Amino acid sequence: MAQATFKGNPITLVGTEVKVGDQAPDFKISKSLVEDASLSDYAGKVKLISVVPSLDTGVCDAQTRRFNEEAAKLGDNVVILTISVDLPFAQSRWCGAAGVDKVVTLSDYKNRSFGKAYGVLIEEFQLLMRSIFVIDAEGKVQYVEYLGEMTEHPNYEAAIEAVKKLV
């Protein structure tokens, strides 16, 4: 995996790098403090997974708002999942305050299974590295963007185009 940085300083990513063409790894993640979710819950839909370190930061906020805007245009066969290690009630609070209602927020706070399965767990911070994954309705990875610098924006247009090719 390429070297990742936070404000130019090297960080260590833990887990397995996912590549285009791979079967998307499943994971167990929190929808709320008492309800879990997994990739299989979204079977049959095209999935855009937007990974952010924390919704309460500028780039993560902008990334999630951007994909929320796009979600309405992509149709019912697409689901956009935003995954962070923020606690589920913090995610709900942020979504309510931001007016974000089209993306599904999920939390990897319990055991970081998503972060490890997708190679985005930052060892030093126990946060998730900003990244984008597009998975087709059959569960194959069709687009991957691992950002090299944690504070940079992803390529929104390329991710949306990857989704549009699948619907």
Tab-separated table of C-alpha atoms in Angstrom:
chain	number	residue	atom	x	y	z
A	1	MET	CA	0.000	0.000	0.000
A	2	ALA	CA	1.212	3.510	-0.741
A	3	GLN	CA	2.507	5.673	2.080
A	4	ALA	CA	-0.201	7.619	3.892
A	5	THR	CA	0.294	10.892	5.747
A	6	PHE	CA	-1.481	13.263	8.104
A	7	LYS	CA	-0.387	16.849	7.479
A	8	GLY	CA	2.728	15.467	5.799
A	9	ASN	CA	3.655	13.136	8.676
A	10	PRO	CA	3.677	9.382	7.966
A	11	ILE	CA	0.889	7.263	9.435
A	12	THR	CA	0.480	3.494	9.489
A	13	LEU	CA	-2.542	1.865	7.879
A	14	VAL	CA	-3.574	-1.504	9.299
A	15	GLY	CA	-5.449	-4.173	7.379
A	16	THR	CA	-5.707	-5.519	3.871
A	17	GLU	CA	-5.754	-3.263	0.827
A	18	VAL	CA	-8.853	-3.777	-1.311
A	19	LYS	CA	-8.454	-3.691	-5.089
A	20	VAL	CA	-10.811	-3.293	-8.038
A	21	GLY	CA	-12.134	-6.715	-8.984
A	22	ASP	CA	-11.965	-8.109	-5.431
A	23	GLN	CA	-15.020	-9.495	-3.739
A	24	ALA	CA	-15.843	-6.778	-1.178
A	25	PRO	CA	-15.011	-7.951	2.341
A	26	ASP	CA	-17.958	-8.137	4.699
A	27	PHE	CA	-17.825	-6.383	8.064
A	28	LYS	CA	-19.845	-5.948	11.243
A	29	ILE	CA	-20.396	-2.330	12.138
A	30	SER	CA	-22.753	-0.272	14.316
A	31	LYS	CA	-25.930	1.393	13.058
A	32	SER	CA	-26.721	2.444	16.616
A	33	LEU	CA	-25.458	1.481	20.060
A	34	VAL	CA	-27.604	-1.667	19.960
A	35	GLU	CA	-28.089	-2.404	16.237
A	36	ASP	CA	-25.390	-3.736	13.922
A	37	ALA	CA	-25.126	-3.665	10.148
A	38	SER	CA	-23.018	-5.491	7.596
A	39	LEU	CA	-22.290	-5.193	3.901
A	40	SER	CA	-24.748	-8.016	3.217
A	41	ASP	CA	-27.566	-5.792	4.561
A	42	TYR	CA	-27.192	-3.779	1.348
A	43	ALA	CA	-27.033	-6.760	-1.055
A	44	GLY	CA	-28.525	-6.117	-4.472
A	45	LYS	CA	-27.707	-2.401	-4.384
A	46	VAL	CA	-24.751	-0.468	-5.722
A	47	LYS	CA	-22.843	0.803	-2.698
A	48	LEU	CA	-20.667	3.892	-2.487
A	49	ILE	CA	-18.736	3.712	0.770
A	50	SER	CA	-17.398	7.080	1.862
A	51	VAL	CA	-14.878	6.657	4.676
A	52	VAL	CA	-14.054	9.636	6.895
A	53	PRO	CA	-11.915	10.037	10.038
A	54	SER	CA	-14.571	12.098	11.897
A	55	LEU	CA	-17.704	13.940	10.795
A	56	ASP	CA	-16.748	16.848	13.068
A	57	THR	CA	-13.867	17.974	10.845
A	58	GLY	CA	-13.996	20.287	7.846
A	59	VAL	CA	-13.091	17.910	5.017
A	60	CYS	CA	-15.221	15.065	6.443
A	61	ASP	CA	-18.153	17.441	6.814
A	62	ALA	CA	-17.793	18.620	3.210
A	63	GLN	CA	-17.335	15.068	1.897
A	64	THR	CA	-20.449	13.785	3.624
A	65	ARG	CA	-22.569	16.769	2.571
A	66	ARG	CA	-21.409	16.351	-1.050
A	67	PHE	CA	-22.352	12.678	-1.175
A	68	ASN	CA	-25.670	13.455	0.544
A	69	GLU	CA	-26.461	15.864	-2.317
A	70	GLU	CA	-25.494	13.260	-4.911
A	71	ALA	CA	-27.501	10.474	-3.233
A	72	ALA	CA	-30.838	11.958	-4.267
A	73	LYS	CA	-29.785	11.926	-7.936
A	74	LEU	CA	-28.582	8.320	-8.049
A	75	GLY	CA	-31.853	6.441	-7.541
A	76	ASP	CA	-33.166	3.710	-5.280
A	77	ASN	CA	-30.694	1.059	-6.452
A	78	VAL	CA	-27.798	2.971	-4.878
A	79	VAL	CA	-26.952	3.382	-1.213
A	80	ILE	CA	-24.255	5.716	0.087
A	81	LEU	CA	-22.686	4.601	3.344
A	82	THR	CA	-20.562	7.020	5.347
A	83	ILE	CA	-18.332	5.169	7.777
A	84	SER	CA	-16.305	6.664	10.632
A	85	VAL	CA	-15.433	5.719	14.211
A	86	ASP	CA	-17.632	8.484	15.592
A	87	LEU	CA	-20.149	7.081	18.060
A	88	PRO	CA	-23.558	6.403	16.473
A	89	PHE	CA	-25.341	9.061	18.548
A	90	ALA	CA	-22.685	11.622	17.548
A	91	GLN	CA	-23.260	10.679	13.900
A	92	SER	CA	-27.024	11.145	14.349
A	93	ARG	CA	-26.523	14.500	16.066
A	94	TRP	CA	-24.201	15.686	13.275
A	95	CYS	CA	-26.611	14.537	10.530
A	96	GLY	CA	-29.513	16.333	12.205
A	97	ALA	CA	-27.553	19.561	12.580
A	98	ALA	CA	-26.200	19.355	9.014
A	99	GLY	CA	-29.492	18.368	7.393
A	100	VAL	CA	-27.898	15.194	6.038
A	101	ASP	CA	-30.658	12.651	5.432
A	102	LYS	CA	-29.809	10.676	2.288
A	103	VAL	CA	-26.604	8.869	3.322
A	104	VAL	CA	-26.487	6.065	5.874
A	105	THR	CA	-23.967	6.692	8.648
A	106	LEU	CA	-22.323	3.681	10.234
A	107	SER	CA	-19.794	3.496	13.041
A	108	ASP	CA	-16.713	1.263	13.267
A	109	TYR	CA	-16.101	2.282	16.893
A	110	LYS	CA	-16.500	-1.132	18.547
A	111	ASN	CA	-13.848	-3.321	16.954
A	112	ARG	CA	-12.648	-1.519	13.820
A	113	SER	CA	-13.649	-4.518	11.662
A	114	PHE	CA	-14.341	-2.334	8.631
A	115	GLY	CA	-11.037	-0.474	9.005
A	116	LYS	CA	-9.061	-3.715	9.167
A	117	ALA	CA	-11.005	-5.432	6.359
A	118	TYR	CA	-10.474	-2.494	3.979
A	119	GLY	CA	-6.953	-1.463	5.048
A	120	VAL	CA	-7.952	1.975	6.319
A	121	LEU	CA	-7.425	1.740	10.091
A	122	ILE	CA	-4.867	4.343	11.180
A	123	GLU	CA	-2.775	2.656	13.850
A	124	GLU	CA	-1.609	5.862	15.510
A	125	PHE	CA	-5.065	7.447	15.912
A	126	GLN	CA	-7.462	4.472	15.752
A	127	LEU	CA	-9.417	6.479	13.165
A	128	LEU	CA	-10.224	5.528	9.576
A	129	MET	CA	-8.250	6.921	6.640
A	130	ARG	CA	-10.254	8.901	4.124
A	131	SER	CA	-11.127	6.631	1.211
A	132	ILE	CA	-13.882	5.733	-1.247
A	133	PHE	CA	-15.106	2.316	-2.383
A	134	VAL	CA	-17.756	1.573	-5.002
A	135	ILE	CA	-19.186	-1.941	-4.887
A	136	ASP	CA	-21.586	-3.328	-7.469
A	137	ALA	CA	-24.861	-5.095	-6.707
A	138	GLU	CA	-23.083	-8.485	-6.779
A	139	GLY	CA	-20.509	-7.410	-4.198
A	140	LYS	CA	-17.502	-6.831	-6.468
A	141	VAL	CA	-15.311	-3.797	-5.896
A	142	GLN	CA	-15.504	-1.531	-8.968
A	143	TYR	CA	-13.722	1.625	-7.746
A	144	VAL	CA	-11.203	2.350	-5.007
A	145	GLU	CA	-9.581	5.583	-3.876
A	146	TYR	CA	-7.153	5.482	-0.972
A	147	LEU	CA	-6.073	9.033	-0.295
A	148	GLY	CA	-2.375	9.544	0.357
A	149	GLU	CA	-2.934	12.573	2.613
A	150	MET	CA	-5.635	12.381	5.276
A	151	THR	CA	-6.591	16.071	4.959
A	152	GLU	CA	-7.254	16.031	1.184
A	153	HIS	CA	-10.619	15.675	-0.542
A	154	PRO	CA	-11.418	12.554	-2.565
A	155	ASN	CA	-12.161	12.686	-6.278
A	156	TYR	CA	-15.928	13.139	-5.979
A	157	GLU	CA	-16.557	13.165	-9.725
A	158	ALA	CA	-14.680	9.907	-10.373
A	159	ALA	CA	-16.537	8.133	-7.556
A	160	ILE	CA	-19.941	9.334	-8.783
A	161	GLU	CA	-19.095	8.347	-12.364
A	162	ALA	CA	-18.131	4.860	-11.154
A	163	VAL	CA	-21.561	4.552	-9.522
A	164	LYS	CA	-23.397	5.846	-12.607
A	165	LYS	CA	-21.730	3.184	-14.781
A	166	LEU	CA	-23.319	0.510	-12.576
A	167	VAL	CA	-26.919	1.759	-12.546
